[in-house]
Amino acid sequence: MALLKILTYGNETLRKPCKAIDKITPELIELAKDMLETMYDAPGCGLAAPQIGKNIRLVVIDTAIPDEEDPNPYIMFNPEWEPEQESEQVSHEEGCLSLPGIWGEVTRASKVKVRYMDINGNQQEISGCEGLFARCIQHETDHLDGKLFVDKISAADRAMNASKLKKLAKENS
Ligand code: NI
């Protein structure tokens, strides 16, 4: 197990679309476990492969509350989500390990279904994902398409964070 370096805003790898994974290998499982360790260490509740420099469709998520709930890690290859029928658009504050010190309100689906391949290569489907888990699935999947939450915040929130964003981008240029 190893801690990986988390890339920050301005790094081009964060903006590239990621490749689907055909076959699970021991290297991919090792990488996913390292990503979980890196996420817990940060600490954060989700991490996508481009954030550690790999443009592949892999995310890790654990939205259990540290020290209060048992860990509940998910490793998802090729995740895809769709809103459930009763889903509503809800706004909530988000942050991102690649955007330290930046927060903003993002509107997303409240209830989703996610499909992905697990570490054994089996297709999985989870219906009725809600709350932070639903939000995290959408946020991490966005990373795989080169999208960041700051692309989706209001003009007012972007203006408020403009100098921090500029500073981060400059550190990576
Ligand atoms: Ni993020």
CSV table of C-alpha atoms and ligand atoms in Angstrom, one decimal:
chain,number,residue,atom,x,y,z
A,1,MET,CA,0.0,0.0,0.0
A,2,ALA,CA,1.2,3.5,-0.8
A,3,LEU,CA,0.0,7.0,-0.5
A,4,LEU,CA,-0.3,8.7,-3.9
A,5,LYS,CA,0.2,12.3,-4.9
A,6,ILE,CA,-3.1,14.1,-5.5
A,7,LEU,CA,-3.0,16.4,-8.5
A,8,THR,CA,-4.5,19.8,-8.1
A,9,TYR,CA,-6.5,22.3,-10.3
A,10,GLY,CA,-4.5,23.5,-13.3
A,11,ASN,CA,-2.9,20.1,-13.9
A,12,GLU,CA,-4.0,19.0,-17.5
A,13,THR,CA,-4.5,15.3,-16.4
A,14,LEU,CA,-7.6,16.5,-14.5
A,15,ARG,CA,-9.2,17.7,-17.8
A,16,LYS,CA,-8.7,14.7,-20.0
A,17,PRO,CA,-11.5,12.1,-20.6
A,18,CYS,CA,-10.6,8.8,-19.1
A,19,LYS,CA,-10.5,5.3,-20.8
A,20,ALA,CA,-12.8,2.5,-19.9
A,21,ILE,CA,-11.3,-0.6,-18.3
A,22,ASP,CA,-11.8,-3.9,-20.1
A,23,LYS,CA,-10.2,-6.3,-17.6
A,24,ILE,CA,-9.3,-6.1,-13.9
A,25,THR,CA,-5.6,-6.8,-13.3
A,26,PRO,CA,-3.8,-7.2,-10.0
A,27,GLU,CA,-2.1,-3.8,-10.7
A,28,LEU,CA,-5.5,-2.2,-11.0
A,29,ILE,CA,-6.7,-3.7,-7.7
A,30,GLU,CA,-3.4,-2.5,-6.1
A,31,LEU,CA,-4.0,1.0,-7.5
A,32,ALA,CA,-7.6,1.1,-6.3
A,33,LYS,CA,-6.4,0.1,-2.7
A,34,ASP,CA,-3.7,2.8,-2.8
A,35,MET,CA,-6.4,5.3,-3.9
A,36,LEU,CA,-8.6,4.3,-0.9
A,37,GLU,CA,-5.6,4.7,1.4
A,38,THR,CA,-4.8,8.1,-0.1
A,39,MET,CA,-8.5,9.2,0.2
A,40,TYR,CA,-8.7,8.2,3.9
A,41,ASP,CA,-5.4,9.9,4.6
A,42,ALA,CA,-6.5,13.2,2.9
A,43,PRO,CA,-9.2,12.9,4.3
A,44,GLY,CA,-11.9,12.8,1.7
A,45,CYS,CA,-15.0,10.7,0.8
A,46,GLY,CA,-14.2,10.1,-2.9
A,47,LEU,CA,-11.2,10.0,-5.3
A,48,ALA,CA,-11.1,9.5,-9.0
A,49,ALA,CA,-8.1,8.0,-11.0
A,50,PRO,CA,-7.3,11.2,-12.9
A,51,GLN,CA,-6.7,12.9,-9.5
A,52,ILE,CA,-3.7,10.7,-9.0
A,53,GLY,CA,-2.5,11.0,-12.6
A,54,LYS,CA,-4.2,8.0,-14.3
A,55,ASN,CA,-6.7,8.7,-17.1
A,56,ILE,CA,-8.7,5.5,-16.5
A,57,ARG,CA,-12.4,5.0,-15.4
A,58,LEU,CA,-11.9,4.1,-11.8
A,59,VAL,CA,-13.3,5.8,-8.7
A,60,VAL,CA,-13.2,5.0,-5.0
A,61,ILE,CA,-15.8,6.2,-2.5
A,62,ASP,CA,-16.5,5.9,1.2
A,63,THR,CA,-19.1,8.2,2.6
A,64,ALA,CA,-19.2,6.6,6.1
A,65,ILE,CA,-18.5,9.2,8.9
A,66,PRO,CA,-15.0,8.5,10.2
A,67,ASP,CA,-14.8,7.4,13.9
A,68,GLU,CA,-18.7,7.2,14.0
A,69,GLU,CA,-19.6,4.6,11.4
A,70,ASP,CA,-17.7,1.5,10.1
A,71,PRO,CA,-15.8,2.1,6.9
A,72,ASN,CA,-17.8,1.3,3.8
A,73,PRO,CA,-15.5,1.5,0.8
A,74,TYR,CA,-16.5,1.1,-2.8
A,75,ILE,CA,-14.2,0.5,-5.7
A,76,MET,CA,-16.0,1.2,-9.0
A,77,PHE,CA,-14.6,0.6,-12.5
A,78,ASN,CA,-16.5,2.2,-15.4
A,79,PRO,CA,-19.2,3.7,-13.2
A,80,GLU,CA,-22.3,5.0,-14.9
A,81,TRP,CA,-25.2,6.6,-13.1
A,82,GLU,CA,-28.8,7.7,-14.0
A,83,PRO,CA,-31.3,9.5,-11.9
A,84,GLU,CA,-34.1,7.5,-10.3
A,85,GLN,CA,-37.6,8.4,-11.3
A,86,GLU,CA,-38.4,10.2,-8.1
A,87,SER,CA,-35.1,12.1,-8.1
A,88,GLU,CA,-35.1,15.9,-7.7
A,89,GLN,CA,-32.4,18.5,-8.4
A,90,VAL,CA,-30.8,19.5,-5.1
A,91,SER,CA,-28.1,22.0,-4.3
A,92,HIS,CA,-25.4,21.3,-1.7
A,93,GLU,CA,-22.0,22.6,-0.9
A,94,GLU,CA,-19.1,20.6,-2.4
A,95,GLY,CA,-15.3,20.5,-2.2
A,96,CYS,CA,-12.7,18.4,-3.9
A,97,LEU,CA,-9.2,17.1,-2.9
A,98,SER,CA,-7.9,18.6,-6.2
A,99,LEU,CA,-9.3,22.0,-5.2
A,100,PRO,CA,-8.0,22.6,-1.7
A,101,GLY,CA,-9.7,25.5,0.1
A,102,ILE,CA,-12.5,25.9,-2.4
A,103,TRP,CA,-16.2,25.2,-1.8
A,104,GLY,CA,-19.3,26.0,-3.8
A,105,GLU,CA,-22.9,25.0,-4.2
A,106,VAL,CA,-23.6,22.4,-6.9
A,107,THR,CA,-27.0,21.3,-8.1
A,108,ARG,CA,-27.2,17.5,-8.7
A,109,ALA,CA,-29.7,14.6,-8.8
A,110,SER,CA,-30.9,13.6,-5.3
A,111,LYS,CA,-31.4,9.9,-6.0
A,112,VAL,CA,-29.5,7.8,-8.5
A,113,LYS,CA,-28.8,4.3,-9.7
A,114,VAL,CA,-25.2,3.4,-10.3
A,115,ARG,CA,-23.7,0.5,-12.4
A,116,TYR,CA,-20.1,-0.5,-12.3
A,117,MET,CA,-17.6,-3.3,-12.5
A,118,ASP,CA,-16.3,-4.5,-9.2
A,119,ILE,CA,-12.7,-5.8,-8.4
A,120,ASN,CA,-13.8,-9.3,-9.4
A,121,GLY,CA,-14.9,-8.1,-12.8
A,122,ASN,CA,-18.6,-8.6,-12.0
A,123,GLN,CA,-21.2,-6.0,-13.0
A,124,GLN,CA,-22.9,-4.4,-10.0
A,125,GLU,CA,-25.9,-2.2,-9.8
A,126,ILE,CA,-27.0,-0.2,-6.7
A,127,SER,CA,-30.4,1.5,-6.8
A,128,GLY,CA,-31.7,4.2,-4.6
A,129,CYS,CA,-28.4,5.9,-3.8
A,130,GLU,CA,-29.2,9.1,-1.9
A,131,GLY,CA,-27.6,12.0,0.1
A,132,LEU,CA,-23.8,12.3,0.1
A,133,PHE,CA,-23.4,8.9,-1.6
A,134,ALA,CA,-25.5,10.0,-4.6
A,135,ARG,CA,-23.6,13.3,-4.7
A,136,CYS,CA,-20.2,11.6,-4.5
A,137,ILE,CA,-21.1,9.2,-7.3
A,138,GLN,CA,-21.9,12.1,-9.6
A,139,HIS,CA,-18.9,14.2,-8.6
A,140,GLU,CA,-16.4,11.4,-9.0
A,141,THR,CA,-17.9,10.3,-12.4
A,142,ASP,CA,-17.6,13.9,-13.6
A,143,HIS,CA,-13.8,13.6,-12.9
A,144,LEU,CA,-13.7,10.7,-15.4
A,145,ASP,CA,-15.0,13.1,-18.1
A,146,GLY,CA,-12.5,15.8,-17.2
A,147,LYS,CA,-15.1,17.9,-15.3
A,148,LEU,CA,-14.6,19.6,-12.0
A,149,PHE,CA,-17.3,20.8,-9.6
A,150,VAL,CA,-16.1,24.4,-10.1
A,151,ASP,CA,-17.4,24.1,-13.7
A,152,LYS,CA,-20.9,23.9,-12.2
A,153,ILE,CA,-20.9,26.5,-9.4
A,154,SER,CA,-22.8,29.8,-9.7
A,155,ALA,CA,-21.1,32.9,-11.2
A,156,ALA,CA,-21.2,34.5,-7.7
A,157,ASP,CA,-19.4,31.5,-6.1
A,158,ARG,CA,-16.9,31.5,-8.9
A,159,ALA,CA,-16.2,35.2,-8.4
A,160,MET,CA,-15.7,34.6,-4.7
A,161,ASN,CA,-13.2,31.8,-5.4
A,162,ALA,CA,-11.5,33.4,-8.4
A,163,SER,CA,-8.3,34.4,-6.7
A,164,LYS,CA,-7.8,31.0,-5.1
A,165,LEU,CA,-8.5,29.3,-8.4
A,166,LYS,CA,-6.0,31.5,-10.1
A,167,LYS,CA,-3.4,30.8,-7.5
A,168,LEU,CA,-3.8,27.1,-7.8
A,169,ALA,CA,-3.7,27.2,-11.6
A,170,LYS,CA,-0.5,29.3,-11.4
A,171,GLU,CA,1.2,26.7,-9.1
A,172,ASN,CA,0.5,24.0,-11.7
A,173,SER,CA,1.6,26.0,-14.8
B,1,NI,NI,-13.2,15.8,-6.7
